XYZ file of C-alpha atoms in Angstrom:
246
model
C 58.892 12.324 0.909
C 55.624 12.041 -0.765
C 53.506 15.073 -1.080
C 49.609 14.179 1.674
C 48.610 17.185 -0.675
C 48.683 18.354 -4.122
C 47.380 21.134 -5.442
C 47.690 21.445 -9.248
C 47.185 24.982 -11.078
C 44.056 25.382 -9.415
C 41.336 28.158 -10.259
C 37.970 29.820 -8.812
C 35.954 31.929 -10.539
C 32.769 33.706 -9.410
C 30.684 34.587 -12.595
C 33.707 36.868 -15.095
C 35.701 37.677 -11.451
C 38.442 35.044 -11.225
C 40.037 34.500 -7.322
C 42.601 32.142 -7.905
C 44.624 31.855 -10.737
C 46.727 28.361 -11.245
C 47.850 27.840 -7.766
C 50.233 25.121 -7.800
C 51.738 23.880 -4.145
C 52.474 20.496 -2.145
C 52.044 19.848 1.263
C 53.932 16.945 2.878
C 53.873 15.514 6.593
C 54.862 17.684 9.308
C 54.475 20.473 6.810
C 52.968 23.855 8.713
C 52.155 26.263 5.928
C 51.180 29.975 6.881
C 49.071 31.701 4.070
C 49.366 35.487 4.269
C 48.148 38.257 2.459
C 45.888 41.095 2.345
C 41.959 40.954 2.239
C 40.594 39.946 -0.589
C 44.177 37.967 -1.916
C 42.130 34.506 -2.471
C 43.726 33.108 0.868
C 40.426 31.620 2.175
C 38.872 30.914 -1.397
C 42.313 28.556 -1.679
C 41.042 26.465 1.785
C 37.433 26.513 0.786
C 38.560 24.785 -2.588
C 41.297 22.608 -0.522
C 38.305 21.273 1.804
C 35.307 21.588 -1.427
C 33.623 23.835 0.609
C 33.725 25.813 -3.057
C 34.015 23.761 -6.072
C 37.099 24.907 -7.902
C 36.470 26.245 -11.619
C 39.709 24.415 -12.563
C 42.792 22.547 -11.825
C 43.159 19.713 -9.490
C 43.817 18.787 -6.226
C 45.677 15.515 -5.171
C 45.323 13.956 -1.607
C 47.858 10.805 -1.618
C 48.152 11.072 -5.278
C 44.303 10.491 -6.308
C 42.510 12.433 -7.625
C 40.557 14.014 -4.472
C 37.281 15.011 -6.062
C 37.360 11.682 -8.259
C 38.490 8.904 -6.652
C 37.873 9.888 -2.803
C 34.328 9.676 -0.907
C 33.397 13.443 0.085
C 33.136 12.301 3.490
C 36.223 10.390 4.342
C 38.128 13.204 2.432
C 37.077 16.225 4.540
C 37.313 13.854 7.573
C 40.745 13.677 6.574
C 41.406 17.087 5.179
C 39.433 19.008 8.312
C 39.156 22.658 8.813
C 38.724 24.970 11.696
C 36.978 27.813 11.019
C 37.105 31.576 12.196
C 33.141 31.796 13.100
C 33.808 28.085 15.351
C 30.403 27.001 13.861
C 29.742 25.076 16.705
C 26.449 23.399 17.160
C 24.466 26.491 19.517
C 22.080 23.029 20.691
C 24.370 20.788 21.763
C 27.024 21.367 24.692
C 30.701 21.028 24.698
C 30.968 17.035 24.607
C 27.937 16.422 22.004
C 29.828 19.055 19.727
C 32.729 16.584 19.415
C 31.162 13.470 19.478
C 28.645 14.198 16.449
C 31.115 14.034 13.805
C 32.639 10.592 15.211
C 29.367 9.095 14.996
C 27.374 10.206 12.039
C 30.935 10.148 9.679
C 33.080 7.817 11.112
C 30.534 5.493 12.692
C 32.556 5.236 16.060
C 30.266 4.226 19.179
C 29.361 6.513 21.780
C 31.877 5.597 24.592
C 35.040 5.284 21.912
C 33.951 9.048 20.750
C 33.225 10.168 24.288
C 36.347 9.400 25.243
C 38.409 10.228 21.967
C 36.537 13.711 22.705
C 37.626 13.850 26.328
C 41.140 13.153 25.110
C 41.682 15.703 22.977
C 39.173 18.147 24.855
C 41.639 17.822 27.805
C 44.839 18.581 25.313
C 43.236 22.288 24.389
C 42.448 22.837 27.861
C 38.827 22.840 27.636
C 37.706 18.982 29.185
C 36.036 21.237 32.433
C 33.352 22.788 29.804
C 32.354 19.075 29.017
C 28.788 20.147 29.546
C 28.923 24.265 28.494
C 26.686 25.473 26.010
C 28.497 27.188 23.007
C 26.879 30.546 24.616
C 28.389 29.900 28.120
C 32.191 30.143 26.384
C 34.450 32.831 25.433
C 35.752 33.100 21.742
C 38.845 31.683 22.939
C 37.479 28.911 24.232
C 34.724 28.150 21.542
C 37.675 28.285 19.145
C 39.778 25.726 21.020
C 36.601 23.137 21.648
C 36.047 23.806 17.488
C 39.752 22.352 17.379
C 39.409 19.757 19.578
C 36.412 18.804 17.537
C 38.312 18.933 14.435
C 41.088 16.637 16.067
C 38.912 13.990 17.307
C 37.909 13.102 13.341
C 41.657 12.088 13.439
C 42.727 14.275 10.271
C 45.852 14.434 8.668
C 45.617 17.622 7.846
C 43.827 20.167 9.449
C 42.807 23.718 7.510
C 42.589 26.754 9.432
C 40.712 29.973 8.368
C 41.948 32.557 10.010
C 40.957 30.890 13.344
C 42.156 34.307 15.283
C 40.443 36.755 13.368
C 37.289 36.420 14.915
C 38.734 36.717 18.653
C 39.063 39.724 21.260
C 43.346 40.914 21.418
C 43.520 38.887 24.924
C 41.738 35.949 23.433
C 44.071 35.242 20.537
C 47.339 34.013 22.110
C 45.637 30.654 23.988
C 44.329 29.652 20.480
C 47.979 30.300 19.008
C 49.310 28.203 22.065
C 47.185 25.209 21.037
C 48.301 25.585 17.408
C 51.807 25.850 18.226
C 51.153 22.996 20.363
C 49.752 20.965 17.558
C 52.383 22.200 15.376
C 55.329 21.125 17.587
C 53.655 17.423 17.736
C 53.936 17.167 14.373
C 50.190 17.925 13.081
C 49.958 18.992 9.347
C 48.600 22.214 9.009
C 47.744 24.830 6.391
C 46.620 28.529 8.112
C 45.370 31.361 6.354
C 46.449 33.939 9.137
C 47.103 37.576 9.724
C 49.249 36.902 12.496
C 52.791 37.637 11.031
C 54.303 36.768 14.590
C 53.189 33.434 14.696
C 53.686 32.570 10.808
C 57.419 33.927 11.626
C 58.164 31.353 14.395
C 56.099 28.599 14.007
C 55.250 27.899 9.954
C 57.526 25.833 8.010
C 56.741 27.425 5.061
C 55.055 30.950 3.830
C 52.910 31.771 1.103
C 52.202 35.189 -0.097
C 49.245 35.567 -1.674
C 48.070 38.489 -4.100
C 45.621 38.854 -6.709
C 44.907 35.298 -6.364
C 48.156 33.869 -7.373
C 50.873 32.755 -4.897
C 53.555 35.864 -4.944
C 56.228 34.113 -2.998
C 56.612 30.674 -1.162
C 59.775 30.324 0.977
C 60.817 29.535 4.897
C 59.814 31.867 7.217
C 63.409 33.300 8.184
C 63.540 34.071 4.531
C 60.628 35.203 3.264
C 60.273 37.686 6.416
C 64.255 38.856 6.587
C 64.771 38.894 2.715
C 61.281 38.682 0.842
C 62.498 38.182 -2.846
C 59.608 39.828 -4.809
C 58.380 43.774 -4.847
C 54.805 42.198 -3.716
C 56.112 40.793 -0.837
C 58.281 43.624 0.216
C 55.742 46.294 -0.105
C 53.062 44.153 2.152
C 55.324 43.466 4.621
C 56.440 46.988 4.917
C 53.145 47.455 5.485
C 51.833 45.089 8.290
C 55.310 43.723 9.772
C 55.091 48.407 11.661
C 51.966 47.131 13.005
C 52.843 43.469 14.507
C 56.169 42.289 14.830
């Protein structure tokens, strides 16, 4: 099967400090890759340059086989290629509905009753089409997360980025927004999740990358990269964090 994704020895830099250092991976349909590693590994650097949030220093990254930062438009790219982040960045002016009907509009061009009800739609699949007219203030993390997902849905992507979309969230808050990702995940939905949820990249990923010092350690299946990590790296951060979650 073709690769939706390609990315092709790809560095960052800031100033003399490099963060990634030729990362090479593909990501094909129905892939759901869990990124893991500890702070300051490059894991979100990697999704900033997937999504050109950060311009990467070098390398290249492939979305259907062209060149993405050549020979796609920015905009129908990271409509494409969209990302949920871990601080929502939801729109503080605009309630619940407005939030996902924005994008639709402005990017895709969609009229107001096909993105209404595109947003209803998937608003209704992460449990939140009641808040329809909440202000981002009236929700809960949990919930501000899951309307940031629906949002990211209704853009129709093919892939979908996550930054650690948990991270941000109170203990009793986490486990709806893993339900609607495992949800996603279980329909099929191509996703690529920097998380530091070991549990969840376990059971649900297809595929886990460990990331240190800005190069990908190890990338295996879950079952095996958890029960019989292959690299030092791997074993001695897993040792670590697997006492504290699993």
């Amino acid at each position: 099967m073709d690769s939706i994704l390609e990315i092709r020895h790809l560095e960052k830099s800031f100033g003399d400090h490099a963060v990634l250092r030729d990362i090479s991976f593909s990501v094909k349909k129905g892939d759901v890759i869990c990124i893991i590693g500890s702070s300051g590994s490059g894991k979100s650097t990697l999704l900033r340059c997937v999504n050109f949030l950060e311009e990467p220093t070098g390398g290249e990254i492939l979305y259907h086989g062209k060149n993405a930062e050549k020979e796609w438009k920015r905009t129908l790219y990271n409509s494409k290629v969209g990302m949920v982040f871990q601080s929502f960045n939801l729109f503080g002016n605009h309630n619940v509905l407005e939030n996902c009907v924005l994008g639709q509009m402005q990017v895709l061009k969609v009229k107001r009753v096909e993105a209404e009800e595109r947003a209803l739609t998937y608003l209704k699949r992460v449990g939140m089409d009641a808040y329809r007219a909440a202000r981002p203030a009236q929700l809960s993390g949990g919930q501000k997360q899951r309307v940031a997902i629906a949002r990211a849905l209704c853009m129709e992507p093919e892939v979908l980025l996550f930054d650690e979309p948990t991270s941000a969230l109170d203990p009793e808050m986490v486990g709806e927004v893993l339900y609607v990702m495992q949800d996603l995940a279980s329909a099929g939905m191509t996703m690529l999740i920097v998380t530091h949820e070991m549990s969840f990249a376990r059971d649900v990923a297809s595929r886990v990358l460990f990331m240190d010092g800005g190069v990908i350690v190890e990338d295996a299946p879950p079952q095996q990269l958890f029960s019989h990590p292959e690299q030092p790296r791997t074993q001695e951060f897993l040792k670590r964090v697997l006492a504290r979650q699993l």
